């Protein structure tokens, strides 16, 4: 449905809100290319300049990345996630590894203490999906499936603040996982997460925390160079 047409400044805010909703709802997931400017004009029923202004505003806030000749891509699901992505784009890989290890270990400990049957079913499903993605040989599919599994572990902690922070760091962590895994999946970079899920299922917080802390990187982080901020 076309948007209503209040005064221009309010209309711009309305378009920004509409585009942000597409991102935060998952309709346009991280890494996807959003519809073209003419398509957005048609969908929203507003002028091209209004769409352009909204896209630029969301790019400035870190949710979108405008790539000349390629299109506009979703790079974060919230303004804070965009800030995180820019802030840590050039960080030392070891520091990212330590941050991930600390967050995931604490979350896994809480998950072992607080997980529900619903959490366990979700984790079972996502772990299976992770293994299927690995078997497919599609590196990007594996990165997405692995990240989704780890986010579900953090969510099973039932600590909303920790889950929100981890989600906002999501694209930063996916960047490093992409660098870690590389363009092709190889046997030496595979890491089984069955023991982590088993510890959470068993309600063993110490084993869960230790397991989560044991694999911040699949390989030696000293070989990495920082990914670009774009």
XYZ file of C-alpha atoms in Angstrom:
230
model
C 0.000 0.000 0.000
C 1.367 3.466 -0.866
C 2.197 5.618 2.119
C 0.120 8.649 2.965
C 1.483 12.045 1.985
C 1.970 14.405 4.946
C 4.462 17.270 4.792
C 7.856 16.340 3.350
C 9.860 16.073 6.588
C 7.279 13.785 8.164
C 7.053 11.767 4.947
C 10.815 11.229 4.938
C 10.638 9.918 8.492
C 7.758 7.653 7.484
C 9.774 6.186 4.620
C 12.816 5.705 6.859
C 10.603 3.877 9.376
C 9.102 1.700 6.640
C 12.533 0.690 5.320
C 13.863 0.107 8.825
C 10.941 -2.233 9.520
C 11.826 -4.299 6.445
C 15.325 -4.697 7.884
C 14.511 -5.340 11.537
C 11.724 -7.798 10.678
C 14.132 -9.925 8.657
C 12.296 -9.285 5.400
C 15.602 -7.911 4.143
C 18.238 -10.000 5.981
C 21.817 -8.926 6.566
C 23.821 -9.385 3.381
C 20.838 -9.058 1.056
C 20.430 -6.406 -1.597
C 17.363 -4.225 -1.111
C 14.994 -3.383 -4.003
C 16.187 -0.786 -6.478
C 15.250 2.854 -6.149
C 12.546 2.654 -8.874
C 11.092 -0.440 -7.185
C 10.943 1.347 -3.830
C 9.322 4.386 -5.433
C 6.622 2.123 -6.848
C 6.142 0.143 -3.633
C 5.937 3.168 -1.346
C 4.215 5.583 -3.697
C 6.592 8.440 -2.935
C 9.007 10.559 -4.960
C 12.457 9.293 -5.928
C 14.149 12.025 -3.879
C 12.286 10.910 -0.755
C 13.397 7.312 -1.231
C 16.971 8.421 -1.891
C 16.967 10.569 1.250
C 15.684 7.670 3.356
C 18.232 5.217 1.976
C 21.057 7.667 2.591
C 19.853 8.234 6.159
C 19.869 4.495 6.879
C 23.292 4.179 5.246
C 24.568 6.990 7.460
C 23.172 5.153 10.489
C 25.005 1.991 9.488
C 22.102 -0.242 8.456
C 22.690 -0.020 4.703
C 25.767 0.055 2.492
C 25.424 1.828 -0.870
C 27.779 0.180 -3.373
C 28.153 2.030 -6.641
C 27.352 -0.170 -9.611
C 26.135 -3.028 -7.435
C 23.206 -1.817 -5.346
C 22.389 -1.164 -1.704
C 22.899 -3.926 0.843
C 21.777 -4.567 4.410
C 24.791 -4.642 6.734
C 23.129 -4.397 10.173
C 19.724 -4.817 11.771
C 19.853 -1.817 14.081
C 21.675 1.484 14.414
C 23.715 0.058 17.273
C 24.653 -2.969 15.161
C 25.795 -0.568 12.434
C 27.901 1.348 14.933
C 29.394 -1.916 16.201
C 30.245 -2.985 12.666
C 32.058 0.268 11.930
C 33.716 0.445 15.330
C 35.241 -3.035 15.180
C 35.990 -3.195 11.445
C 39.714 -2.766 12.056
C 39.967 -4.481 15.419
C 42.673 -7.002 16.268
C 41.330 -10.506 15.466
C 42.534 -11.775 18.834
C 40.455 -9.145 20.600
C 37.358 -10.171 18.664
C 38.116 -13.796 19.550
C 38.397 -12.899 23.240
C 35.172 -10.877 23.141
C 33.268 -13.692 21.455
C 34.701 -16.271 23.839
C 33.740 -14.218 26.893
C 30.182 -13.539 25.745
C 29.477 -17.056 24.512
C 30.981 -18.752 27.555
C 28.895 -16.653 29.952
C 25.779 -17.171 27.851
C 26.294 -20.936 27.574
C 26.656 -21.193 31.355
C 23.346 -19.397 31.837
C 21.721 -21.409 29.048
C 22.611 -24.661 30.830
C 20.897 -23.319 33.948
C 17.841 -21.736 32.320
C 17.125 -23.471 28.998
C 13.605 -24.668 28.324
C 12.393 -27.618 26.289
C 11.477 -25.143 23.558
C 15.060 -23.818 23.584
C 16.450 -27.345 23.278
C 14.207 -28.186 20.315
C 15.286 -24.976 18.601
C 18.953 -25.710 19.252
C 18.565 -29.262 17.931
C 17.020 -27.916 14.730
C 19.660 -25.236 14.258
C 22.559 -27.602 14.944
C 21.196 -29.982 12.299
C 20.850 -27.063 9.894
C 24.431 -26.040 10.655
C 25.713 -29.523 9.796
C 23.636 -29.623 6.624
C 25.095 -26.269 5.580
C 28.575 -27.654 6.167
C 27.841 -30.760 4.105
C 26.558 -28.560 1.271
C 29.989 -26.984 0.926
C 28.459 -23.492 0.766
C 30.695 -21.333 2.971
C 28.267 -18.420 3.247
C 25.369 -20.732 4.125
C 27.543 -22.297 6.821
C 28.496 -18.891 8.252
C 24.818 -17.936 8.454
C 23.803 -21.262 10.021
C 26.653 -21.201 12.541
C 25.866 -17.617 13.555
C 22.181 -18.468 13.976
C 23.012 -21.440 16.197
C 25.289 -19.366 18.421
C 22.709 -16.602 18.724
C 20.160 -19.221 19.805
C 22.568 -20.437 22.494
C 22.860 -16.873 23.786
C 19.080 -16.428 23.608
C 18.671 -19.600 25.696
C 20.420 -17.733 28.524
C 17.184 -15.728 28.874
C 19.270 -12.646 29.524
C 17.714 -10.046 27.244
C 20.558 -7.550 27.599
C 23.202 -10.123 26.698
C 21.138 -11.411 23.775
C 20.605 -7.901 22.403
C 24.306 -7.074 22.683
C 25.302 -10.318 20.970
C 22.791 -9.708 18.186
C 24.185 -6.214 17.656
C 27.665 -7.712 17.342
C 26.370 -10.347 14.937
C 27.748 -8.974 11.674
C 31.125 -8.261 13.298
C 31.335 -11.887 14.387
C 30.159 -13.135 10.984
C 32.918 -11.093 9.325
C 35.555 -12.877 11.365
C 33.969 -16.268 10.828
C 33.998 -15.648 7.062
C 37.701 -14.837 7.277
C 38.301 -17.853 9.486
C 36.440 -20.364 7.335
C 37.645 -18.941 4.026
C 36.046 -19.275 0.623
C 36.028 -23.079 0.755
C 35.047 -25.392 3.604
C 37.825 -27.803 4.513
C 37.863 -30.669 7.053
C 40.439 -28.995 9.292
C 38.194 -25.976 9.852
C 35.158 -27.986 10.958
C 34.278 -27.900 14.635
C 31.573 -30.068 16.170
C 29.172 -28.254 18.505
C 27.437 -31.399 19.736
C 29.260 -31.316 23.085
C 28.110 -27.761 23.710
C 24.488 -28.675 23.123
C 24.865 -31.845 25.198
C 26.193 -29.809 28.142
C 23.322 -27.340 27.879
C 20.814 -30.199 27.658
C 22.382 -31.881 30.695
C 22.171 -28.671 32.708
C 25.946 -28.624 33.252
C 26.893 -24.926 33.328
C 30.617 -25.475 33.834
C 30.952 -27.889 30.913
C 28.836 -25.617 28.707
C 30.935 -22.569 29.571
C 34.206 -24.431 28.981
C 33.023 -25.825 25.654
C 31.818 -22.443 24.400
C 35.112 -20.838 25.405
C 37.156 -23.456 23.546
C 36.486 -22.310 19.998
C 36.541 -18.563 19.469
C 38.303 -19.283 16.158
C 38.571 -22.413 14.091
C 42.149 -21.645 13.085
C 45.082 -19.466 14.097
C 43.814 -15.852 14.261
C 47.314 -14.489 13.578
C 46.848 -15.237 9.881
C 43.903 -12.894 9.473
C 43.773 -9.355 8.250
C 40.883 -7.196 9.317
C 37.896 -7.160 6.940
C 36.927 -3.845 5.382
C 34.328 -1.709 7.088
C 32.208 -1.579 3.942
